[in-house]
Amino acid sequence: MVQEYQSPVRIYKHPFELIMEAYVRRFPKCHLISVFVDSEIINQSQSEDGSVVVTERRCTIDIEAPRLLKRIAGVDYLYFIQKNTLNRQNRTLHIKVHNETFSNRVIIHESCSYTVHPENEDWTCFEQTASLDIKSFFGFESTAEKIAMKQYGSSIKKGKEIIEYYLRELEEEGITSIPRWTLPAVSGSVKARLQLPAPSAARAIPGNSAKAGLSRKDPAGPTELLASSPDDKLDADYIRRYLGDLTPLQESCLIRLRQWLQENHKGKIPKDQHVLRFLRARDFNLEKAREFLCQSLTWRKQHQVDFLLDTWEPPQLLQDYYSGGWHHHDRDGRPLYILRLGQMDTKGLVRALGEEVLLRQILSVNEEGLRRCEENTRVFGRPISCWTCLVDLEGLNMRHLWRPGVKALLRIIEVVEANYPETLGRLLILRAPRVFPVLWTLVSPLIDENTRKKFLVYAGNDYQGPGGLVDYIDRGIIPDFLRGDCMCDVPEGGMVPKSLYRTAEEVESEENCLLTDSIYKGASIFKGAPYEMLIEITEASSVITWDFDVSKGDVFFNIYHSKRPPKKDAGAHSITSLGTVNAQLIDKSWVLGQDYSMVEKALICKEGESVQGSHITRWPGFYILQWRFHSSAACAASSLPRVDDVLASLQVSSHKCKIMYYTEVLASHDFRGSMSSLESCQSGFSQLSAATTSSSQSHASSTISR
């Protein structure tokens, strides 16, 4: 497996020429890098005017590896070829490195660049990428990979320290500035040299702007946490200020996942803090974190969770009897949420409001928690990505173990764990009664192991002693109901009157939209069995809009028109042993061009794409939206399924595509925007960031039926 590394942008607040003077001092050897034994120049050349200098070095590395492994490999040192291209006029240095030793077994590539900061010519930027591919290594491939990654990670951390060491050395020698390179004299009679434009006055860099990530007013000070755009590059100072101390390899995982989202996610790019939470939840395993995050982003879009804080208004009954709320912050600056679970009538709330309402309430709490973390990050000047929850269990009894209530709790925990990882910094459980172990046995299997480690349980009044509540919360904000001095606005809860309970008929008819239904529908497309949707149009000039995501496989998307209604059982195949196959609305006896017509040019939609569009209808009638499996030209030649194809496709998972779609029919005067914009008025995209990105791969069309 190829291991890759991508560094953040590291900024030196020194001119390029001074950085270059510090850089060359690390050769031919550097005492600060113990593994860097020596180097020699094997080739050097420059352009005619001297502006470009190319230097090739052969570097000797003493890798820190077990002696046995070195003996098996038959080497004491590793040799690398480094090619430096210095452009004095453009003020850039590009470095390319590859391994000479074991080049037929191991492939190592590294690219580094020093460039002038785009918004301050007196600063220098540094970026670094690398890849490691071990084809074979005497049966020790895994060991060699671990050693190489560990060694590389430690050398990355030293890189900036080495430059800063030599900068200090230059300063001690009285060298604080070096003139910029100038072109040679035009002729022998002309002594004046052509000076390049003088550096402009230093300008502050906008917060998280392209290639920067610093404050608009003070490059080193706090700034508003802005959303990312496709051209952004994270710099190391921004990461440290807003995301915390990460190892070089963790920084690389964040940057690579962020780049993948910018290239593939059709919608708004999640904020860096949000991306980082999913990486932490999967121990910075890039593939697992990406899958985890994409599932959550799909869920957010499907259920419009991003608009929850703006649209959710808790029922008055919930406001009166739900005993939870935000209360200042803990000693670490984390937002503090208090839940008086023992005083809350969970059975009454479930009977009166239903599971759906309680779930929406909990999701709104989590969304508010994300917002408060960002706010506290700005207020306290350090990264705050999670909150503390204080749960008071005084009053907890067997009533809280009512089966439907426990079921609702388990489902809520499952949703929260899947979509808000690494948001709980600490859970303080106070005044736990004897019945608590029973409840804990039920819910703990659904809670992530890393999350369980953050639980602190206090029985009785133990929270008042040493190691108790005052270790985590300032004494001045301990709530009054816990014998503190701070008035707490969290409702006291109480028993919900039975007169407010819903009837059995109301309970049975409840729709758990967040758990099952939504405005977006899911569908599977099999090879030879397309998925088709019928839309009846009664008035000409109506607008059919669509918005769908291709979550698996590639599909063809077509729209057909027919003046006569399709038969309900036309082309349907039902195979009992394998389940029901998509019913085909286009009758097998129909002839294209006579019985029905294609009104849109077919689109090939790739996996991961988000497709939006509209169609202006000229005639009333029946319109069929069709998604077909896309593979080879032979497979796509016919839209009619064969029983053999269906049987084969159902047995091969690779012959299955999945989509999530939403359609709507609008009168032309109700369609928002021009017909050329082709944006469905109900289209939903992730609101995890405030900046919008558009995908060049997104398709849309607006064609009048002919």
XYZ file of C-alpha atoms in Angstrom:
706
model
C 0.000 0.000 0.000
C 1.316 3.433 -0.950
C 1.793 5.756 2.022
C 1.406 9.448 1.218
C 2.198 12.642 3.066
C 1.022 16.216 2.463
C 2.232 18.998 4.716
C 0.352 22.150 5.622
C 1.766 25.435 4.409
C 4.491 26.469 6.852
C 5.175 30.187 6.946
C 8.508 31.802 7.779
C 8.168 35.483 8.546
C 11.463 36.180 6.800
C 12.332 37.097 3.191
C 13.014 34.346 0.674
C 16.695 35.271 0.260
C 17.360 35.019 3.995
C 15.634 31.631 4.135
C 17.808 30.405 1.250
C 20.956 31.518 3.092
C 19.808 29.540 6.135
C 18.874 26.546 3.957
C 22.304 26.123 2.319
C 23.980 26.021 5.733
C 22.534 22.588 6.381
C 24.868 21.161 3.732
C 27.042 19.183 3.315
C 26.053 17.808 6.723
C 23.852 18.966 9.575
C 24.577 18.152 13.196
C 20.915 18.745 14.042
C 19.859 15.724 11.965
C 21.559 12.670 13.407
C 20.592 10.396 10.501
C 21.951 12.838 7.883
C 25.532 11.605 7.592
C 26.852 13.539 4.614
C 26.118 14.873 1.135
C 28.125 15.678 -1.973
C 27.321 17.726 -5.065
C 27.390 15.472 -8.117
C 26.198 18.017 -10.675
C 25.570 21.755 -10.792
C 24.537 24.077 -13.610
C 22.978 27.479 -14.107
C 21.214 29.454 -16.791
C 23.083 31.945 -18.991
C 21.975 34.949 -16.939
C 22.537 33.125 -13.653
C 18.924 33.396 -12.534
C 18.338 29.629 -12.370
C 20.709 27.278 -10.554
C 20.227 23.505 -10.606
C 22.108 21.468 -7.986
C 22.139 17.687 -7.635
C 23.370 16.084 -4.422
C 23.926 12.522 -3.308
C 22.853 12.298 0.330
C 23.916 9.608 2.797
C 21.371 8.577 5.436
C 21.974 6.342 8.445
C 18.472 5.043 9.079
C 17.622 4.078 12.635
C 16.721 0.422 12.127
C 17.433 -2.834 13.985
C 20.932 -4.136 13.314
C 19.496 -7.496 12.200
C 17.403 -5.804 9.521
C 20.445 -3.915 8.240
C 22.444 -7.134 8.064
C 19.658 -8.869 6.134
C 19.439 -5.938 3.736
C 23.231 -5.871 3.429
C 23.606 -2.096 3.801
C 24.757 0.331 6.464
C 23.599 3.525 4.763
C 20.859 4.577 2.380
C 21.555 6.918 -0.518
C 19.176 9.494 -1.958
C 19.441 11.825 -4.937
C 18.280 15.395 -4.294
C 17.718 17.843 -7.160
C 17.300 21.508 -6.222
C 16.109 24.084 -8.745
C 16.616 27.626 -7.461
C 15.010 30.430 -9.465
C 16.469 33.628 -8.081
C 14.378 35.878 -10.292
C 11.042 34.255 -9.415
C 12.238 33.615 -5.854
C 11.392 29.908 -5.745
C 13.222 26.745 -4.754
C 11.835 23.385 -5.869
C 13.327 20.219 -4.404
C 12.885 16.708 -5.815
C 14.200 13.661 -3.930
C 14.194 9.955 -4.792
C 15.941 6.931 -3.335
C 18.949 5.366 -5.023
C 19.280 2.421 -2.620
C 16.788 -0.441 -3.132
C 15.153 1.501 -5.973
C 13.892 -1.773 -7.467
C 12.231 -2.744 -4.176
C 11.194 0.564 -2.627
C 9.961 3.708 -4.366
C 10.354 6.949 -2.418
C 9.518 10.363 -3.846
C 9.570 13.697 -2.087
C 8.772 17.171 -3.395
C 9.358 20.396 -1.468
C 9.011 24.033 -2.432
C 9.966 27.374 -0.952
C 7.979 30.259 -2.433
C 7.177 33.863 -1.643
C 4.019 34.335 0.407
C 1.243 35.433 -1.976
C 0.174 38.334 0.221
C 3.429 39.415 1.845
C 6.642 39.474 -0.191
C 8.740 39.568 2.966
C 7.489 36.142 4.074
C 8.293 32.678 2.718
C 6.052 29.622 2.394
C 7.140 25.998 2.534
C 5.184 22.947 1.331
C 6.112 19.284 1.229
C 4.664 16.104 -0.257
C 6.037 12.568 -0.200
C 5.100 9.001 -1.073
C 6.427 5.600 -0.026
C 5.718 2.378 -1.906
C 7.445 -0.773 -0.619
C 7.144 -3.440 -3.301
C 9.205 -6.026 -1.444
C 11.781 -5.973 1.335
C 13.067 -9.424 2.221
C 9.767 -10.347 3.901
C 9.935 -7.366 6.275
C 7.701 -5.008 4.282
C 5.474 -4.042 7.212
C 8.408 -3.474 9.562
C 10.286 -1.420 6.997
C 7.193 0.711 6.356
C 6.685 1.441 10.063
C 10.355 2.362 10.508
C 10.299 4.620 7.448
C 7.096 6.415 8.494
C 8.365 6.939 12.045
C 11.702 8.239 10.804
C 10.072 10.535 8.275
C 7.611 11.895 10.818
C 10.396 12.866 13.210
C 12.442 14.508 10.456
C 9.454 16.613 9.380
C 9.125 18.049 12.882
C 12.808 19.018 12.818
C 12.612 20.714 9.424
C 11.327 24.070 10.604
C 13.493 23.969 13.726
C 16.609 23.606 11.577
C 15.784 26.627 9.420
C 15.030 28.692 12.513
C 18.320 27.546 14.101
C 20.353 28.817 11.152
C 18.291 32.030 11.021
C 19.334 32.692 14.613
C 22.922 31.887 13.684
C 22.770 34.422 10.861
C 21.331 37.016 13.210
C 24.175 36.434 15.673
C 26.588 37.050 12.821
C 24.836 40.337 12.075
C 23.149 39.118 8.880
C 19.504 40.173 9.032
C 18.827 40.892 5.372
C 20.148 39.829 1.979
C 19.608 41.886 -1.208
C 17.313 40.418 -3.800
C 18.917 39.009 -6.924
C 19.069 41.390 -9.863
C 19.605 40.873 -13.570
C 23.146 41.314 -14.915
C 24.077 44.649 -16.501
C 22.509 45.215 -19.926
C 25.888 46.060 -21.473
C 29.407 46.810 -20.403
C 28.771 50.558 -20.710
C 25.751 50.417 -18.512
C 26.676 49.982 -14.868
C 23.166 50.260 -13.559
C 21.476 46.964 -12.845
C 17.832 46.244 -13.568
C 16.259 46.091 -10.160
C 13.179 43.933 -9.728
C 10.111 45.645 -8.217
C 10.698 46.523 -4.585
C 8.805 44.494 -2.020
C 5.458 46.020 -1.231
C 4.555 47.028 2.288
C 3.700 44.034 4.432
C -0.003 43.342 4.422
C -2.008 41.395 6.922
C -3.415 38.180 5.559
C -7.170 37.442 5.609
C -8.237 34.683 7.962
C -7.978 31.309 6.247
C -7.643 33.002 2.869
C -6.084 31.211 -0.051
C -2.688 29.893 0.982
C -2.793 31.774 4.252
C -5.117 31.164 7.158
C -4.112 34.101 9.342
C -5.944 37.042 10.855
C -7.103 40.013 8.811
C -5.894 42.426 11.495
C -3.157 40.529 13.262
C -1.428 37.620 11.505
C -0.689 35.988 14.830
C -3.902 36.873 16.606
C -7.348 35.304 16.756
C -9.640 35.474 13.770
C -13.119 34.430 12.856
C -13.293 30.776 11.979
C -14.122 30.857 8.303
C -15.215 28.046 6.062
C -12.861 26.620 3.499
C -12.903 27.141 -0.237
C -11.441 24.857 -2.910
C -8.235 26.860 -3.303
C -7.484 27.130 0.400
C -4.321 25.621 1.798
C -4.048 25.078 5.498
C -1.036 26.644 7.100
C 0.631 25.310 10.227
C -0.162 28.369 12.373
C -3.860 28.108 11.528
C -3.888 24.409 12.437
C -2.213 25.068 15.765
C -4.519 28.000 16.585
C -7.863 26.514 15.575
C -7.394 22.745 15.404
C -4.770 21.982 18.037
C -1.398 20.277 18.076
C -1.323 17.536 15.458
C 1.530 15.283 14.466
C 2.856 15.754 10.921
C 1.124 12.579 9.754
C -2.159 13.690 11.351
C -1.847 17.033 9.577
C -1.288 15.144 6.355
C -4.442 13.045 6.849
C -6.496 16.190 7.455
C -5.146 17.949 4.379
C -5.579 14.926 2.110
C -9.159 14.280 3.270
C -9.927 17.959 2.847
C -8.517 17.896 -0.694
C -10.557 14.809 -1.508
C -13.732 16.559 -0.352
C -12.913 19.619 -2.444
C -12.458 17.449 -5.513
C -15.321 14.992 -5.019
C -17.931 16.323 -2.594
C -20.721 18.037 -4.537
C -21.929 20.582 -2.055
C -20.483 22.748 0.650
C -17.192 21.669 2.125
C -17.394 20.806 5.836
C -15.391 22.928 8.225
C -11.948 21.725 9.167
C -12.977 21.082 12.793
C -15.768 18.815 11.583
C -13.467 16.859 9.257
C -10.933 16.470 12.066
C -13.539 14.953 14.417
C -14.196 12.109 11.979
C -10.473 11.499 11.528
C -9.998 11.278 15.280
C -12.953 8.916 15.579
C -11.198 6.518 13.189
C -7.680 6.966 14.620
C -6.669 8.940 11.523
C -7.309 6.010 9.189
C -7.988 8.026 6.054
C -10.157 5.499 4.216
C -12.331 4.696 7.228
C -12.719 8.367 8.154
C -13.696 9.290 4.604
C -16.388 6.626 4.469
C -17.638 7.615 7.928
C -17.784 11.317 7.027
C -19.482 10.773 3.664
C -22.235 8.717 5.288
C -22.849 11.525 7.766
C -22.855 14.223 5.071
C -25.422 12.222 3.124
C -27.532 11.887 6.268
C -27.327 15.632 6.942
C -28.404 16.455 3.420
C -31.128 13.823 3.355
C -32.739 15.095 6.547
C -31.926 18.808 6.190
C -30.114 18.783 9.540
C -28.088 21.855 8.590
C -31.225 23.988 8.832
C -32.360 22.512 12.141
C -31.356 25.432 14.370
C -33.240 27.850 12.111
C -36.357 25.752 11.611
C -36.794 23.718 14.807
C -39.146 25.202 17.368
C -39.577 22.892 20.383
C -43.211 22.304 21.377
C -44.287 24.134 24.519
C -44.716 20.830 26.340
C -41.075 20.007 25.640
C -39.954 23.418 26.855
C -41.869 22.885 30.093
C -40.854 19.311 30.908
C -37.493 18.704 29.204
C -34.930 19.346 31.952
C -31.774 20.132 29.986
C -29.923 23.261 28.885
C -26.590 25.040 28.385
C -24.846 26.543 31.412
C -21.592 28.534 31.045
C -18.425 26.454 30.452
C -16.010 24.159 32.296
C -12.438 24.911 33.393
C -11.102 24.013 29.931
C -13.417 26.478 28.198
C -15.684 23.760 26.851
C -19.403 24.567 26.667
C -21.242 22.933 29.588
C -24.562 21.171 29.052
C -26.641 20.122 32.059
C -29.229 17.345 31.908
C -31.318 16.632 34.993
C -32.270 13.172 33.788
C -33.508 11.981 37.176
C -36.091 14.799 37.275
C -37.273 14.222 33.707
C -40.336 12.107 32.955
C -38.922 10.256 29.958
C -41.926 7.962 29.735
C -44.316 10.901 29.766
C -42.335 12.767 27.102
C -42.234 9.746 24.804
C -45.974 9.093 25.318
C -46.907 12.747 24.799
C -44.475 13.795 22.052
C -43.054 10.684 20.425
C -39.555 9.589 19.547
C -39.251 11.915 16.565
C -39.635 15.088 18.615
C -37.123 13.945 21.236
C -34.604 13.053 18.552
C -34.932 16.460 16.944
C -34.412 18.063 20.324
C -31.202 16.096 20.918
C -29.944 16.909 17.424
C -30.602 20.606 18.007
C -28.574 20.343 21.228
C -25.664 18.842 19.275
C -25.907 21.474 16.535
C -25.909 24.198 19.178
C -22.906 22.514 20.787
C -20.956 22.737 17.516
C -21.792 26.433 17.286
C -20.729 27.096 20.882
C -17.423 25.294 20.357
C -16.586 27.645 17.497
C -17.586 30.648 19.591
C -15.475 29.515 22.569
C -12.521 28.904 20.267
C -12.609 32.584 19.368
C -13.253 33.744 22.929
C -10.531 31.708 24.666
C -7.968 31.844 21.870
C -7.371 28.089 21.750
C -8.970 25.142 19.939
C -12.186 23.907 21.571
C -13.849 21.121 19.610
C -16.027 19.368 22.193
C -18.246 20.058 25.172
C -18.794 18.768 28.693
C -22.079 17.212 29.754
C -23.202 17.048 33.372
C -25.968 14.516 34.053
C -27.737 14.633 37.413
C -29.397 11.283 38.169
C -31.092 12.179 41.444
C -34.607 10.789 41.162
C -33.747 8.073 38.634
C -35.959 5.016 39.173
C -37.425 2.032 37.368
C -39.838 4.334 35.547
C -36.870 5.505 33.490
C -36.308 1.892 32.372
C -39.703 1.796 30.616
C -39.038 -0.259 27.486
C -40.258 2.218 24.800
C -38.280 4.961 26.537
C -35.099 2.859 26.588
C -35.703 1.967 22.939
C -35.973 5.659 22.069
C -32.784 6.381 24.018
C -30.868 3.640 22.224
C -31.964 4.897 18.809
C -31.021 8.456 19.697
C -27.573 7.344 20.906
C -27.078 5.429 17.669
C -27.865 8.488 15.526
C -25.672 10.791 17.617
C -22.718 8.383 17.620
C -22.930 8.096 13.828
C -23.020 11.828 13.120
C -21.392 13.711 16.013
C -18.173 11.824 16.797
C -15.587 13.285 19.156
C -17.918 16.059 20.328
C -18.195 14.894 23.937
C -15.112 15.918 25.874
C -16.253 14.726 29.289
C -19.435 13.295 30.829
C -19.942 13.890 34.541
C -22.618 11.601 36.003
C -23.657 12.763 39.478
C -25.735 11.200 42.270
C -26.003 7.843 40.503
C -28.573 5.595 42.285
C -28.497 1.819 42.579
C -30.601 1.404 39.448
C -27.937 3.139 37.314
C -25.883 -0.036 36.580
C -28.970 -1.557 34.944
C -29.363 1.443 32.626
C -25.629 1.509 31.926
C -25.663 -2.159 30.916
C -28.322 -1.353 28.299
C -26.746 1.707 26.720
C -22.984 1.154 27.033
C -22.673 -1.318 24.108
C -23.841 1.411 21.725
C -21.292 3.949 22.942
C -17.862 4.116 21.329
C -15.015 2.873 23.517
C -13.166 6.191 23.301
C -16.330 7.960 24.426
C -16.839 5.592 27.374
C -13.394 6.521 28.662
C -14.637 10.086 29.123
C -17.351 9.072 31.620
C -16.903 9.941 35.306
C -19.529 8.535 37.680
C -20.127 9.832 41.234
C -22.524 8.099 43.617
C -24.370 10.016 46.331
C -22.513 13.156 47.404
C -19.073 11.987 46.292
C -18.962 14.775 43.704
C -18.509 17.314 46.524
C -15.189 15.927 47.726
C -11.637 15.985 46.335
C -11.463 14.874 42.709
C -15.108 15.840 42.338
C -16.957 18.550 40.476
C -14.654 21.439 41.414
C -11.805 19.773 39.511
C -13.720 20.300 36.268
C -16.039 23.264 36.895
C -15.289 26.561 38.599
C -16.922 26.704 42.003
C -18.646 29.953 41.066
C -20.763 28.347 38.333
C -21.774 25.111 40.096
C -25.617 25.063 39.857
C -27.692 25.783 42.934
C -29.412 22.371 42.832
C -25.945 20.837 43.336
C -25.340 23.060 46.383
C -23.546 25.679 44.332
C -23.987 29.428 44.268
C -24.967 29.860 40.614
C -28.609 30.096 39.586
C -29.317 27.626 36.801
C -32.003 28.235 34.174
C -32.400 24.555 33.317
C -36.084 23.560 33.836
C -36.808 21.248 36.755
C -38.847 18.865 34.643
C -41.605 17.034 36.456
C -44.324 14.541 35.593
C -46.097 15.013 32.273
C -49.897 14.936 32.840
C -51.459 11.799 31.378
C -54.111 13.971 29.791
C -51.419 15.119 27.341
C -50.531 11.583 26.227
C -51.235 10.710 22.615
C -53.808 8.100 21.744
C -52.828 4.651 20.454
C -53.959 5.666 16.960
C -51.687 8.700 17.021
C -48.740 6.594 18.166
C -49.263 4.034 15.401
C -49.494 6.735 12.744
C -46.282 8.446 13.882
C -43.696 8.876 11.144
C -40.093 8.893 12.270
C -38.787 11.044 9.434
C -35.269 11.348 10.775
C -35.032 7.597 11.076
C -36.937 6.350 8.047
C -38.642 8.892 5.788
C -37.376 12.101 4.239
C -37.927 14.277 1.184
C -35.131 12.289 -0.471
C -35.823 8.714 -1.522
C -33.394 5.886 -2.098
C -33.390 3.482 -5.038
C -31.287 0.607 -6.375
C -30.548 0.057 -10.058
C -29.561 -3.370 -11.315
C -27.966 -4.363 -14.560
C -30.895 -4.995 -16.901
C -33.427 -3.616 -14.398
C -33.588 0.208 -14.491
C -35.364 2.292 -11.895
C -38.207 4.383 -13.333
C -40.436 7.068 -11.858
C -43.716 8.263 -13.395
C -44.768 11.924 -13.332
C -48.126 12.965 -14.757
C -48.286 16.499 -16.168
C -51.709 18.089 -16.638
C -50.616 21.569 -17.698
C -48.097 22.466 -20.368
C -45.062 24.591 -19.429
C -44.772 22.907 -16.079
C -41.224 22.433 -14.779
C -39.956 19.036 -13.620
C -36.996 19.482 -11.272
C -34.682 16.824 -9.917
C -31.829 16.530 -7.490
C -30.087 13.199 -7.019
C -26.817 11.769 -5.721
C -25.167 8.675 -7.189
C -23.868 6.893 -4.104
C -22.722 3.686 -5.822
C -21.829 2.817 -9.402
C -22.388 4.806 -12.610
C -25.827 5.378 -14.149
C -27.523 6.649 -17.290
C -30.241 9.238 -16.664
C -33.044 9.689 -19.243
C -36.419 11.403 -19.448
C -39.163 10.052 -21.722
C -42.630 11.344 -22.640
C -45.731 9.349 -23.555
C -49.262 10.472 -24.306
C -50.757 7.285 -22.904
C -50.297 5.952 -19.377
C -47.985 2.976 -18.886
C -49.487 -0.241 -17.624
C -48.951 -0.741 -13.917
C -47.522 -4.221 -14.402
C -45.616 -3.454 -17.597
C -42.276 -5.188 -17.652
C -42.294 -6.028 -13.948
C -40.251 -9.000 -12.787
C -40.872 -10.505 -9.373
C -38.541 -13.280 -8.330
C -39.604 -14.631 -4.975
C -36.271 -16.032 -3.921
C -34.348 -12.891 -4.731
C -36.851 -10.180 -3.893
C -38.779 -7.715 -6.019
C -37.024 -6.171 -9.004
C -37.771 -2.619 -10.177
C -41.005 -2.454 -12.137
C -40.487 -1.140 -15.670
C -43.034 1.463 -16.744
C -42.116 1.431 -20.421
C -44.001 -1.440 -21.999
C -41.832 -3.955 -23.869
C -44.082 -3.603 -26.885
C -43.600 0.170 -27.110
C -41.498 1.556 -29.954
C -39.260 4.533 -29.290
C -40.340 7.421 -31.513
C -43.880 6.101 -31.906
C -45.298 5.184 -28.503
C -42.923 7.318 -26.468
C -40.099 9.786 -27.086
C -36.875 10.831 -25.414
C -37.099 14.475 -24.336
C -33.664 14.869 -22.746
C -30.259 13.819 -23.951
C -29.023 10.932 -21.810
C -26.558 11.825 -19.070
C -23.819 9.528 -17.787
C -23.606 10.166 -14.053
C -20.533 8.931 -12.206
C -20.340 7.575 -8.676
C -20.184 10.394 -6.136
C -21.748 12.997 -8.420
C -24.621 15.242 -7.366
C -26.916 15.980 -10.291
C -29.457 18.768 -10.435
C -31.616 19.947 -13.284
C -34.991 20.803 -14.718
C -37.132 20.179 -17.782
C -39.789 22.488 -19.198
C -42.705 20.428 -20.469
C -44.396 21.471 -23.710
C -47.264 18.981 -23.636
C -49.381 17.327 -20.961
C -48.958 13.611 -20.581
C -46.790 11.118 -18.765
C -43.112 11.701 -18.158
C -40.830 8.878 -17.082
C -37.552 9.561 -15.279
C -35.269 6.579 -15.817
C -31.977 5.595 -14.198
C -30.129 2.722 -15.884
C -27.027 0.764 -14.951
C -24.029 2.042 -16.926
C -21.208 -0.311 -17.877
C -20.075 -1.198 -21.386
C -21.670 -0.032 -24.622
C -23.093 -3.465 -25.142
C -24.877 -3.416 -21.839
C -26.268 0.036 -22.487
C -27.619 -0.719 -25.942
C -31.035 -1.733 -24.715
C -33.140 -0.352 -21.902
C -35.312 -3.470 -21.705
C -34.403 -6.038 -19.038
C -33.942 -9.737 -19.634
C -34.738 -12.280 -16.946
C -31.250 -13.796 -17.270
C -29.635 -10.389 -16.782
C -31.779 -9.720 -13.756
C -30.933 -13.074 -12.165
C -27.229 -12.565 -12.785
C -27.220 -8.974 -11.607
C -28.922 -9.776 -8.333
C -26.195 -12.273 -7.551
C -23.316 -9.885 -8.316
C -23.023 -6.839 -6.076
C -20.870 -5.026 -8.639
C -23.896 -4.930 -10.980
C -25.855 -2.716 -8.611
C -26.057 1.056 -8.413
C -27.640 3.219 -5.749
C -29.098 6.707 -5.918
C -30.804 9.102 -3.524
C -33.239 11.384 -5.334
C -35.786 14.140 -4.946
C -38.184 15.377 -7.620
C -40.764 18.127 -7.751
C -43.161 19.580 -10.333
C -43.541 23.353 -10.383
C -45.509 25.843 -12.399
C -43.118 27.919 -14.512
C -43.876 31.095 -12.536
C -42.959 29.294 -9.298
C -39.563 28.152 -10.522
C -36.841 30.149 -8.767
C -34.143 31.710 -10.896
C -33.707 31.705 -14.636
C -34.191 28.582 -16.670
C -30.488 28.616 -17.430
C -29.517 28.404 -13.757
C -31.233 25.033 -13.417
C -31.209 25.011 -9.627
C -34.089 23.243 -7.934
C -35.713 25.514 -5.384
C -35.818 22.658 -2.865
C -32.303 21.386 -3.422
C -30.505 20.799 -0.147
C -26.774 20.935 0.430
C -24.611 20.676 3.518
C -24.522 23.837 5.613
C -21.527 22.759 7.688
C -19.690 25.744 6.243
C -20.748 29.150 5.064
C -18.889 29.057 1.773
C -20.348 27.388 -1.322
C -18.419 25.401 -3.855
C -19.664 24.417 -7.255
C -18.735 21.239 -9.034
C -17.742 21.228 -12.644
C -19.047 17.675 -12.796
C -22.586 18.516 -11.713
C -25.045 18.201 -14.581
C -28.216 20.130 -15.305
C -30.372 20.650 -18.357
C -33.349 22.704 -19.442
C -34.781 21.560 -22.726
C -38.248 22.191 -24.157
C -40.000 18.980 -25.197
C -40.163 18.437 -28.899
